[in-house]
GROMACS .gro file of C-alpha atoms in nm:
model
  214
    1UNK     CA    1  -0.633   1.282   1.239
    2UNK     CA    2  -0.769   0.927   1.207
    3UNK     CA    3  -1.084   0.876   1.407
    4UNK     CA    4  -1.190   0.521   1.325
    5UNK     CA    5  -1.039   0.206   1.172
    6UNK     CA    6  -1.272  -0.077   1.022
    7UNK     CA    7  -1.154  -0.394   0.856
    8UNK     CA    8  -1.400  -0.620   0.674
    9UNK     CA    9  -1.371  -0.849   0.368
   10UNK     CA   10  -1.029  -0.746   0.273
   11UNK     CA   11  -1.077  -0.381   0.291
   12UNK     CA   12  -0.928  -0.164   0.564
   13UNK     CA   13  -1.116   0.180   0.593
   14UNK     CA   14  -0.969   0.482   0.774
   15UNK     CA   15  -1.231   0.734   0.864
   16UNK     CA   16  -1.034   1.070   0.891
   17UNK     CA   17  -1.122   1.422   1.006
   18UNK     CA   18  -0.898   1.718   0.921
   19UNK     CA   19  -0.942   2.034   1.133
   20UNK     CA   20  -0.838   2.386   1.043
   21UNK     CA   21  -0.857   2.707   1.239
   22UNK     CA   22  -0.779   3.059   1.119
   23UNK     CA   23  -0.784   3.348   1.359
   24UNK     CA   24  -0.853   3.678   1.191
   25UNK     CA   25  -0.764   4.017   1.351
   26UNK     CA   26  -0.963   4.313   1.227
   27UNK     CA   27  -0.860   4.659   1.367
   28UNK     CA   28  -1.061   4.969   1.314
   29UNK     CA   29  -0.838   5.292   1.322
   30UNK     CA   30  -1.119   5.501   1.166
   31UNK     CA   31  -1.305   5.772   1.385
   32UNK     CA   32  -1.630   5.586   1.365
   33UNK     CA   33  -1.760   5.204   1.400
   34UNK     CA   34  -1.720   4.994   1.084
   35UNK     CA   35  -1.885   4.692   0.946
   36UNK     CA   36  -1.631   4.471   0.763
   37UNK     CA   37  -1.709   4.191   0.521
   38UNK     CA   38  -1.441   3.938   0.547
   39UNK     CA   39  -1.385   3.679   0.290
   40UNK     CA   40  -1.254   3.345   0.393
   41UNK     CA   41  -1.157   3.095   0.099
   42UNK     CA   42  -1.410   2.814   0.045
   43UNK     CA   43  -1.259   2.467  -0.009
   44UNK     CA   44  -1.445   2.159  -0.143
   45UNK     CA   45  -1.538   1.908   0.113
   46UNK     CA   46  -1.482   2.143   0.418
   47UNK     CA   47  -1.762   2.282   0.627
   48UNK     CA   48  -1.763   2.567   0.855
   49UNK     CA   49  -1.734   2.452   1.227
   50UNK     CA   50  -1.725   2.770   1.435
   51UNK     CA   51  -1.983   2.940   1.629
   52UNK     CA   52  -1.989   3.233   1.375
   53UNK     CA   53  -2.156   3.151   1.067
   54UNK     CA   54  -2.095   3.333   0.731
   55UNK     CA   55  -2.365   3.559   0.614
   56UNK     CA   56  -2.313   3.439   0.262
   57UNK     CA   57  -2.123   3.151   0.095
   58UNK     CA   58  -2.038   3.090  -0.284
   59UNK     CA   59  -1.842   2.790  -0.418
   60UNK     CA   60  -1.521   2.983  -0.381
   61UNK     CA   61  -1.579   3.224  -0.077
   62UNK     CA   62  -1.748   3.248   0.276
   63UNK     CA   63  -1.816   3.602   0.372
   64UNK     CA   64  -1.841   3.711   0.740
   65UNK     CA   65  -1.988   4.019   0.891
   66UNK     CA   66  -1.765   4.171   1.149
   67UNK     CA   67  -1.880   4.470   1.359
   68UNK     CA   68  -1.570   4.664   1.469
   69UNK     CA   69  -1.614   4.971   1.709
   70UNK     CA   70  -1.382   5.272   1.660
   71UNK     CA   71  -1.033   5.229   1.773
   72UNK     CA   72  -1.074   4.864   1.873
   73UNK     CA   73  -0.977   4.517   1.734
   74UNK     CA   74  -1.201   4.221   1.698
   75UNK     CA   75  -1.088   3.870   1.662
   76UNK     CA   76  -1.275   3.633   1.420
   77UNK     CA   77  -1.197   3.253   1.440
   78UNK     CA   78  -1.302   3.044   1.142
   79UNK     CA   79  -1.292   2.668   1.228
   80UNK     CA   80  -1.343   2.413   0.954
   81UNK     CA   81  -1.366   2.041   0.929
   82UNK     CA   82  -1.311   1.789   0.658
   83UNK     CA   83  -1.425   1.431   0.693
   84UNK     CA   84  -1.283   1.171   0.471
   85UNK     CA   85  -1.236   0.780   0.410
   86UNK     CA   86  -0.931   0.619   0.295
   87UNK     CA   87  -0.938   0.251   0.193
   88UNK     CA   88  -0.660  -0.017   0.153
   89UNK     CA   89  -0.684  -0.363   0.032
   90UNK     CA   90  -0.517  -0.606   0.275
   91UNK     CA   91  -0.412  -0.850  -0.016
   92UNK     CA   92  -0.239  -0.565  -0.199
   93UNK     CA   93  -0.067  -0.392   0.092
   94UNK     CA   94   0.272  -0.513   0.234
   95UNK     CA   95   0.316  -0.590   0.595
   96UNK     CA   96   0.546  -0.280   0.631
   97UNK     CA   97   0.281  -0.056   0.478
   98UNK     CA   98   0.012  -0.203   0.703
   99UNK     CA   99   0.209  -0.165   1.009
  100UNK     CA  100   0.296   0.201   0.926
  101UNK     CA  101  -0.065   0.284   0.847
  102UNK     CA  102  -0.186   0.144   1.172
  103UNK     CA  103   0.097   0.296   1.362
  104UNK     CA  104   0.022   0.644   1.226
  105UNK     CA  105  -0.335   0.577   1.317
  106UNK     CA  106  -0.240   0.505   1.675
  107UNK     CA  107  -0.411   0.166   1.655
  108UNK     CA  108  -0.454  -0.028   1.969
  109UNK     CA  109  -0.221  -0.320   2.061
  110UNK     CA  110  -0.541  -0.547   2.053
  111UNK     CA  111  -0.614  -0.450   1.696
  112UNK     CA  112  -0.265  -0.530   1.595
  113UNK     CA  113  -0.289  -0.873   1.770
  114UNK     CA  114  -0.602  -0.938   1.578
  115UNK     CA  115  -0.426  -0.867   1.254
  116UNK     CA  116  -0.118  -1.079   1.355
  117UNK     CA  117  -0.253  -1.405   1.174
  118UNK     CA  118  -0.298  -1.202   0.861
  119UNK     CA  119   0.063  -1.078   0.889
  120UNK     CA  120   0.192  -1.437   0.952
  121UNK     CA  121   0.008  -1.570   0.639
  122UNK     CA  122   0.127  -1.298   0.423
  123UNK     CA  123   0.489  -1.369   0.539
  124UNK     CA  124   0.436  -1.738   0.458
  125UNK     CA  125   0.302  -1.662   0.110
  126UNK     CA  126   0.585  -1.425   0.043
  127UNK     CA  127   0.852  -1.672   0.144
  128UNK     CA  128   0.690  -1.931  -0.087
  129UNK     CA  129   0.704  -1.682  -0.366
  130UNK     CA  130   1.054  -1.616  -0.306
  131UNK     CA  131   1.135  -1.993  -0.325
  132UNK     CA  132   0.953  -2.005  -0.656
  133UNK     CA  133   1.134  -1.715  -0.809
  134UNK     CA  134   1.478  -1.871  -0.701
  135UNK     CA  135   1.370  -2.219  -0.822
  136UNK     CA  136   1.255  -2.057  -1.159
  137UNK     CA  137   1.577  -1.874  -1.208
  138UNK     CA  138   1.775  -2.189  -1.177
  139UNK     CA  139   1.557  -2.361  -1.442
  140UNK     CA  140   1.608  -2.070  -1.663
  141UNK     CA  141   1.984  -2.067  -1.617
  142UNK     CA  142   2.000  -2.433  -1.701
  143UNK     CA  143   1.809  -2.409  -2.011
  144UNK     CA  144   2.025  -2.118  -2.140
  145UNK     CA  145   2.326  -2.339  -2.065
  146UNK     CA  146   2.169  -2.634  -2.244
  147UNK     CA  147   2.112  -2.425  -2.542
  148UNK     CA  148   2.451  -2.312  -2.547
  149UNK     CA  149   2.584  -2.686  -2.528
  150UNK     CA  150   2.365  -2.792  -2.812
  151UNK     CA  151   2.492  -2.515  -3.013
  152UNK     CA  152   2.857  -2.622  -2.947
  153UNK     CA  153   2.756  -2.978  -3.041
  154UNK     CA  154   2.631  -2.859  -3.378
  155UNK     CA  155   2.953  -2.659  -3.447
  156UNK     CA  156   3.161  -2.967  -3.357
  157UNK     CA  157   3.041  -3.167  -3.657
  158UNK     CA  158   3.307  -3.292  -3.873
  159UNK     CA  159   3.588  -3.175  -3.636
  160UNK     CA  160   3.864  -3.367  -3.490
  161UNK     CA  161   3.736  -3.292  -3.124
  162UNK     CA  162   3.368  -3.401  -3.217
  163UNK     CA  163   3.368  -3.743  -3.049
  164UNK     CA  164   3.541  -3.649  -2.734
  165UNK     CA  165   3.372  -3.320  -2.675
  166UNK     CA  166   3.027  -3.456  -2.795
  167UNK     CA  167   3.053  -3.729  -2.525
  168UNK     CA  168   3.144  -3.449  -2.254
  169UNK     CA  169   2.869  -3.226  -2.354
  170UNK     CA  170   2.622  -3.514  -2.368
  171UNK     CA  171   2.716  -3.604  -2.013
  172UNK     CA  172   2.660  -3.253  -1.892
  173UNK     CA  173   2.317  -3.230  -2.068
  174UNK     CA  174   2.220  -3.556  -1.881
  175UNK     CA  175   2.321  -3.423  -1.549
  176UNK     CA  176   2.129  -3.092  -1.622
  177UNK     CA  177   1.809  -3.304  -1.724
  178UNK     CA  178   1.832  -3.474  -1.389
  179UNK     CA  179   1.873  -3.130  -1.210
  180UNK     CA  180   1.574  -2.992  -1.412
  181UNK     CA  181   1.354  -3.282  -1.321
  182UNK     CA  182   1.427  -3.222  -0.949
  183UNK     CA  183   1.370  -2.847  -1.000
  184UNK     CA  184   1.042  -2.909  -1.177
  185UNK     CA  185   0.932  -3.134  -0.910
  186UNK     CA  186   1.010  -2.874  -0.647
  187UNK     CA  187   0.835  -2.608  -0.849
  188UNK     CA  188   0.519  -2.825  -0.848
  189UNK     CA  189   0.527  -2.884  -0.489
  190UNK     CA  190   0.585  -2.502  -0.414
  191UNK     CA  191   0.295  -2.401  -0.638
  192UNK     CA  192   0.067  -2.644  -0.442
  193UNK     CA  193   0.202  -2.484  -0.121
  194UNK     CA  194   0.138  -2.146  -0.266
  195UNK     CA  195  -0.215  -2.218  -0.349
  196UNK     CA  196  -0.282  -2.355   0.008
  197UNK     CA  197  -0.111  -2.039   0.139
  198UNK     CA  198  -0.319  -1.816  -0.068
  199UNK     CA  199  -0.640  -1.982   0.048
  200UNK     CA  200  -0.516  -1.964   0.403
  201UNK     CA  201  -0.442  -1.589   0.365
  202UNK     CA  202  -0.788  -1.529   0.208
  203UNK     CA  203  -0.970  -1.720   0.482
  204UNK     CA  204  -0.778  -1.525   0.765
  205UNK     CA  205  -0.870  -1.192   0.584
  206UNK     CA  206  -1.235  -1.286   0.550
  207UNK     CA  207  -1.249  -1.383   0.911
  208UNK     CA  208  -1.150  -1.035   1.039
  209UNK     CA  209  -1.421  -0.808   1.134
  210UNK     CA  210  -1.291  -0.495   1.309
  211UNK     CA  211  -1.448  -0.158   1.399
  212UNK     CA  212  -1.246   0.057   1.633
  213UNK     CA  213  -1.240   0.409   1.725
  214UNK     CA  214  -0.893   0.544   1.775
   0.00000   0.00000   0.00000
């Protein structure tokens, strides 16, 4: 279970606590009382959290002494805890991932509201990135087509269709150059917007300071 969430300087930390309980039943069918040494596996990072403490512990085993009267059964409950911290970088974690992490941690609505400016800034940046990719794909497609047209013009040299087709291909190239100029201008604007959006996201992340028990 998640016990605490803290967010500071782009790092979201979850303080977690895993709990484990094992209930052993020891029955003595012998005619006299018995002392049983019960071995419980030791796990790295886990500590015994029950009232009954082991009489001996090794890196691999906890040993408990259990006194069992004749004909009777004795319960031994072994409880353990395992604390841990899981960290996430806000800038490298998607909105959906962050929302799932916080939902699974039962984060309060107030915490979600505090993070909404970050979510909004990340959405803005993601939208600009989509526009840049779409713009760049158009530039790449035009460049490929221009290469095709130039190769065709080279192949026409000395042919009967050279003059007619060369004029048509030249007009197409000119139109494409005008389109490329517009696309490159748009790309320059989008890159400026991206830089501003990146700075805005960074500022919003740096401004967050949350420490909440859940």
